Coordinates of C-alpha atoms in Angstrom, one line a residue:
M21 CA -70.9 2.7 -101.6
E22 CA -71.1 0.4 -104.6
Q23 CA -73.4 0.9 -107.5
N24 CA -76.9 -0.3 -106.9
Q25 CA -76.3 -0.3 -103.1
F26 CA -78.6 1.7 -100.9
I27 CA -77.9 2.9 -97.4
L28 CA -79.8 4.9 -94.8
V29 CA -78.4 8.3 -94.0
A30 CA -79.6 10.8 -91.4
D31 CA -78.8 14.2 -89.8
I32 CA -80.1 14.2 -86.3
G33 CA -80.2 17.6 -84.5
G34 CA -81.9 19.0 -81.4
T35 CA -84.9 20.1 -83.4
N36 CA -85.3 17.7 -86.4
G37 CA -84.1 14.4 -87.7
R38 CA -83.6 14.5 -91.5
F39 CA -83.5 11.1 -93.2
A40 CA -82.9 9.8 -96.7
V41 CA -81.8 6.8 -98.7
A42 CA -78.5 7.3 -100.4
G43 CA -77.5 5.5 -103.6
R44 CA -74.6 5.8 -106.1
P45 CA -75.8 4.9 -109.6
G46 CA -72.7 6.6 -111.0
N47 CA -70.0 8.7 -109.5
D48 CA -72.4 11.1 -107.8
I49 CA -74.4 10.4 -104.5
V50 CA -78.1 10.5 -105.1
L51 CA -80.6 10.9 -102.2
S52 CA -84.2 9.7 -102.3
H53 CA -87.1 9.2 -99.9
Q54 CA -86.2 12.3 -98.0
A55 CA -88.2 13.0 -94.9
T56 CA -87.9 15.3 -91.8
L57 CA -89.2 14.2 -88.5
P58 CA -89.3 16.2 -85.2
S59 CA -86.8 15.0 -82.7
S60 CA -89.3 15.8 -79.9
G61 CA -91.6 13.1 -81.4
A62 CA -89.3 10.3 -80.2
D63 CA -87.6 9.2 -77.0
S64 CA -84.4 7.8 -78.6
L65 CA -82.5 7.7 -81.8
L66 CA -83.7 4.1 -82.3
T67 CA -87.3 5.2 -82.1
L68 CA -86.9 8.1 -84.4
T69 CA -85.1 6.0 -87.0
R70 CA -87.8 3.3 -86.8
Q71 CA -90.4 6.0 -87.5
Y72 CA -88.6 6.8 -90.7
L73 CA -87.9 3.2 -91.7
G74 CA -91.7 2.6 -91.4
Q75 CA -92.2 5.0 -94.3
L76 CA -90.0 3.2 -96.7
P77 CA -91.2 0.7 -99.3
P78 CA -91.0 -2.8 -97.8
A79 CA -89.0 -4.2 -100.8
L80 CA -86.2 -1.6 -100.3
S81 CA -83.1 -3.4 -99.1
L82 CA -80.5 -1.4 -97.1
S83 CA -76.8 -2.3 -96.9
G84 CA -76.3 -0.3 -93.8
A85 CA -76.7 3.2 -92.3
C86 CA -74.6 6.2 -91.6
L87 CA -76.1 8.5 -89.1
A88 CA -74.8 12.0 -88.3
V89 CA -75.7 13.0 -84.7
A90 CA -75.5 16.3 -82.8
G91 CA -73.0 15.3 -80.1
P92 CA -69.7 13.6 -79.3
V93 CA -69.1 10.3 -81.0
N94 CA -66.7 7.5 -80.2
E95 CA -66.1 3.9 -81.4
Q96 CA -68.8 2.5 -79.2
G97 CA -71.6 5.1 -79.6
A98 CA -72.6 8.7 -79.1
R99 CA -74.3 11.1 -76.8
L100 CA -76.8 13.5 -78.4
T101 CA -76.1 16.6 -76.2
N102 CA -79.3 18.6 -76.6
L103 CA -81.6 15.6 -76.6
G104 CA -80.0 13.6 -73.8
W105 CA -80.0 10.5 -75.9
D106 CA -77.3 7.8 -75.6
V107 CA -76.6 5.5 -78.5
V108 CA -74.7 2.2 -78.4
I109 CA -73.8 1.3 -82.0
A110 CA -73.8 -2.5 -81.5
Q111 CA -77.2 -2.5 -79.9
M112 CA -78.8 -0.2 -82.4
Q113 CA -77.4 -2.1 -85.3
A114 CA -78.8 -5.3 -83.9
E115 CA -82.2 -3.8 -83.2
L116 CA -82.4 -2.5 -86.8
E117 CA -81.0 -5.7 -88.3
L118 CA -78.5 -3.7 -90.4
P119 CA -75.3 -5.2 -91.8
R120 CA -73.4 -2.2 -90.7
L121 CA -74.0 1.1 -88.8
L122 CA -71.7 4.1 -88.7
L123 CA -72.1 7.2 -86.5
L124 CA -70.4 10.5 -86.9
N125 CA -70.8 14.0 -85.5
D126 CA -73.4 16.0 -87.4
F127 CA -71.1 18.9 -88.1
A128 CA -68.3 16.6 -89.2
A129 CA -70.9 15.3 -91.7
Y130 CA -71.7 18.8 -92.7
A131 CA -68.0 19.7 -93.1
N132 CA -67.5 16.5 -95.2
S133 CA -70.1 17.9 -97.6
V134 CA -68.4 21.3 -98.0
P135 CA -65.8 20.2 -100.6
L136 CA -68.7 18.9 -102.7
L137 CA -70.6 22.2 -102.8
A138 CA -70.8 24.1 -106.1
D139 CA -69.1 27.5 -106.3
A140 CA -72.6 29.0 -106.6
D141 CA -73.4 27.8 -103.1
I142 CA -70.5 29.8 -101.5
R143 CA -70.2 33.5 -100.7
Q144 CA -67.1 35.3 -99.8
I145 CA -67.1 37.1 -96.4
K146 CA -63.4 37.9 -96.1
A147 CA -60.7 37.6 -98.8
G148 CA -57.4 35.9 -98.1
E149 CA -54.8 33.5 -99.3
P150 CA -55.3 30.0 -97.9
Q151 CA -52.5 27.6 -97.2
T152 CA -53.4 24.4 -99.0
S153 CA -51.5 22.2 -96.5
A154 CA -53.3 23.6 -93.5
P155 CA -56.7 22.6 -92.0
V156 CA -59.9 24.3 -93.0
L157 CA -62.3 25.2 -90.2
V158 CA -66.0 24.7 -90.7
L159 CA -68.4 26.1 -88.1
G160 CA -71.7 27.8 -87.6
P161 CA -74.8 28.5 -85.5
G162 CA -78.0 26.5 -85.7
T163 CA -79.9 24.9 -82.9
G164 CA -76.4 24.6 -81.3
F165 CA -73.0 25.8 -82.4
G166 CA -71.2 23.2 -84.5
I167 CA -67.5 23.0 -85.2
S168 CA -65.4 20.6 -87.3
S169 CA -62.0 20.9 -89.1
L170 CA -61.2 19.5 -92.5
Q171 CA -57.7 18.0 -92.3
P172 CA -55.8 17.6 -95.6
Q173 CA -55.4 14.0 -96.5
G174 CA -54.1 12.8 -99.9
N175 CA -56.1 14.6 -102.5
G176 CA -58.9 15.5 -100.2
Y177 CA -59.9 16.2 -96.6
R178 CA -60.9 14.2 -93.6
P179 CA -63.4 15.8 -91.2
V180 CA -62.4 15.9 -87.5
A181 CA -65.2 16.8 -85.0
C182 CA -64.7 18.7 -81.8
E183 CA -66.9 20.2 -79.0
G184 CA -65.6 23.7 -79.2
G185 CA -69.1 25.1 -79.0
H186 CA -69.1 24.3 -75.3
M187 CA -65.9 26.1 -74.5
A188 CA -66.1 29.2 -72.3
L189 CA -67.3 32.4 -74.1
A190 CA -64.6 35.0 -74.1
A191 CA -65.5 38.7 -73.4
C192 CA -63.2 41.3 -75.0
N193 CA -64.7 44.6 -73.9
E194 CA -66.7 46.2 -71.1
L195 CA -70.1 45.7 -72.8
Q196 CA -69.3 42.0 -73.4
D197 CA -68.1 41.7 -69.7
A198 CA -71.5 43.1 -68.6
V199 CA -73.4 40.8 -70.9
V200 CA -71.6 37.7 -69.7
R201 CA -72.3 38.7 -66.1
E202 CA -76.0 38.8 -66.9
L203 CA -75.8 35.5 -68.7
R204 CA -74.0 33.9 -65.8
K205 CA -76.9 34.9 -63.4
V206 CA -79.2 32.7 -65.5
H207 CA -77.0 30.0 -67.0
G208 CA -74.1 29.6 -64.6
F209 CA -71.4 28.5 -67.0
V210 CA -71.5 30.7 -70.1
S211 CA -70.3 28.8 -73.3
V212 CA -70.0 29.9 -76.9
E213 CA -73.3 28.1 -77.6
T214 CA -75.0 30.1 -74.8
I215 CA -75.3 33.0 -77.3
L216 CA -74.0 31.8 -80.8
C217 CA -77.0 29.7 -81.9
G218 CA -80.8 30.2 -82.4
P219 CA -81.8 29.9 -78.8
G220 CA -78.6 31.7 -77.9
L221 CA -79.7 34.8 -79.8
V222 CA -82.6 35.1 -77.4
N223 CA -80.3 34.7 -74.5
L224 CA -78.1 37.4 -75.9
Y225 CA -81.0 39.7 -76.5
R226 CA -82.4 39.3 -73.0
A227 CA -78.9 39.8 -71.4
L228 CA -78.3 42.9 -73.5
A229 CA -81.7 44.3 -72.5
A230 CA -80.8 43.8 -68.8
V231 CA -77.5 45.6 -69.3
K232 CA -79.2 48.5 -71.2
Q233 CA -82.1 48.5 -68.6
Q234 CA -84.6 48.0 -71.4
I235 CA -87.7 45.8 -71.5
P236 CA -87.4 42.9 -74.0
V237 CA -90.3 42.6 -76.4
F238 CA -89.3 39.5 -78.4
D239 CA -89.4 35.9 -77.4
C240 CA -87.9 34.1 -80.3
A241 CA -84.8 34.3 -82.5
A242 CA -86.8 34.7 -85.7
D243 CA -88.5 37.9 -84.4
I244 CA -85.3 39.3 -83.1
S245 CA -83.6 38.7 -86.5
C246 CA -86.4 40.1 -88.5
A247 CA -86.6 43.3 -86.4
A248 CA -82.8 43.7 -86.8
L249 CA -82.8 43.1 -90.5
D250 CA -85.6 45.5 -91.2
G251 CA -84.3 48.1 -88.8
S252 CA -87.5 48.4 -86.8
N253 CA -86.0 47.8 -83.4
P254 CA -82.7 49.3 -82.1
L255 CA -82.2 46.7 -79.4
A256 CA -82.7 43.9 -81.8
D257 CA -80.2 45.6 -84.2
E258 CA -77.6 46.0 -81.5
T259 CA -78.2 42.3 -80.4
L260 CA -77.6 41.0 -83.9
S261 CA -74.6 43.3 -84.4
L262 CA -73.1 42.0 -81.1
F263 CA -73.8 38.5 -82.2
C264 CA -71.8 39.0 -85.4
R265 CA -68.8 40.6 -83.7
W266 CA -68.8 37.8 -81.1
L267 CA -68.9 35.3 -83.8
G268 CA -65.9 36.9 -85.5
Q269 CA -64.0 36.8 -82.2
T270 CA -64.8 33.2 -81.7
V271 CA -63.8 32.4 -85.3
G272 CA -60.4 34.1 -84.7
D273 CA -59.9 32.1 -81.5
L274 CA -60.7 28.8 -83.2
V275 CA -58.5 29.5 -86.2
M276 CA -55.5 30.0 -83.9
A277 CA -56.4 26.9 -81.8
H278 CA -56.7 24.6 -84.9
G279 CA -54.0 26.3 -87.0
A280 CA -56.7 26.6 -89.7
L281 CA -54.8 28.7 -92.1
G282 CA -56.5 26.9 -94.9
G283 CA -59.5 29.1 -94.4
V284 CA -62.9 29.2 -92.7
V285 CA -66.3 28.1 -94.0
L286 CA -69.3 29.4 -92.0
G287 CA -72.4 27.3 -92.2
G288 CA -75.4 26.4 -90.1
G289 CA -79.0 27.4 -90.6
I290 CA -78.9 31.0 -89.4
L291 CA -76.2 32.9 -91.3
P292 CA -77.4 32.4 -94.9
R293 CA -80.5 34.4 -94.0
M294 CA -78.5 37.4 -92.8
L295 CA -75.7 37.5 -95.4
D296 CA -75.8 41.2 -96.1
F297 CA -76.1 42.1 -92.4
L298 CA -73.1 39.8 -91.6
K299 CA -70.9 41.4 -94.3
A300 CA -71.7 44.9 -93.0
S301 CA -71.1 44.0 -89.4
E302 CA -68.0 44.0 -87.3
F303 CA -67.5 40.3 -87.9
I304 CA -64.0 40.7 -89.5
E305 CA -63.0 43.3 -87.0
G306 CA -63.8 40.9 -84.2
M307 CA -61.9 38.1 -85.9
L308 CA -58.8 40.2 -86.4
D309 CA -58.8 41.9 -83.0
K310 CA -56.2 39.5 -81.5
G311 CA -53.4 41.9 -80.4
R312 CA -50.0 40.8 -81.7
M313 CA -51.6 37.7 -83.4
S314 CA -53.7 39.8 -85.8
A315 CA -51.2 39.4 -88.6
Y316 CA -51.5 35.6 -88.2
L317 CA -55.2 35.8 -89.1
Q318 CA -54.9 38.5 -91.8
S319 CA -54.5 36.1 -94.7
V320 CA -57.2 33.6 -93.6
P321 CA -60.2 33.7 -96.0
V322 CA -63.7 33.3 -94.7
S323 CA -66.7 32.1 -96.8
L324 CA -70.3 31.3 -96.1
A325 CA -71.9 28.1 -97.4
M326 CA -75.5 29.1 -98.4
K327 CA -76.8 25.6 -98.1
S328 CA -77.3 24.2 -94.6
D329 CA -78.9 20.9 -95.5
T330 CA -76.0 19.0 -97.0
A331 CA -75.0 16.8 -94.0
L332 CA -76.9 13.9 -95.5
T333 CA -74.6 14.0 -98.5
G334 CA -71.6 14.3 -96.2
A335 CA -72.8 11.3 -94.2
A336 CA -73.1 9.3 -97.5
A337 CA -69.6 10.4 -98.5
W338 CA -68.3 9.3 -95.1
W339 CA -69.8 5.8 -95.7
C340 CA -68.1 5.7 -99.1
H341 CA -64.7 6.2 -97.5
N342 CA -65.1 4.2 -94.3
A343 CA -67.5 1.3 -94.8

């Protein structure tokens, strides 16, 4: 992005679409005209984007757009998994009359922003000794479960997206076996995202209630989390504890799959609100419980990014390196 050039950037998730205009008056990326629109208020990415563009000053000239979307992206377009929207880059670029349009996975954009975070925005969850030549894994629960790796490239990193949130959920003990059986009754295929996200926390709570033969009293993830964090409901506490251990198990699996000995950065919108609970949980035990491969994971550091709204900056940075 050249100085005095402005582009449209967006982070489109299953719940909201966040938009901004990105500029680079100096070396830093500056965002302006930020707005959040409900994804449910549109029938396509084109419609949602037009809603935002209609709010901008008519005199503002855009050199292009870089949109981060929640779903798999290829050279031709993207599929927004939780919205069911299909996007063809060439068609959307023509409809919006933009000189250039780039798409990337939303969690790849988020991962792309992680190296730009200040030290004050990072909390350590597990100490370790990262290998600087190895990938860094960035993942976390939000509306879904996002995963991206940062591959070392020159003096920096290049984000590589994947769809690991949709891989099968692995059960490692009898309780987890029983929970997965309950989940399978409702969902058929049980993926990581079935439990490790906001809606997934509700799924986990209901399945655990069925296993424990208890009556669930909460209907939303926020109520379950609050009841667990304030200690007012034992089933909610056990649900969130199981959530954290299962998250650790999944992190360990993904580190081994990606060779991510450069470390792990947790993100997403859920974990920063439960930092102390996470640190006191069995997250690390779950991560390291890998039999003879436990030593492989022992030196991998894990941190938590406290800011979950930086994908717009990551999208602008992607434009700077790829436009």
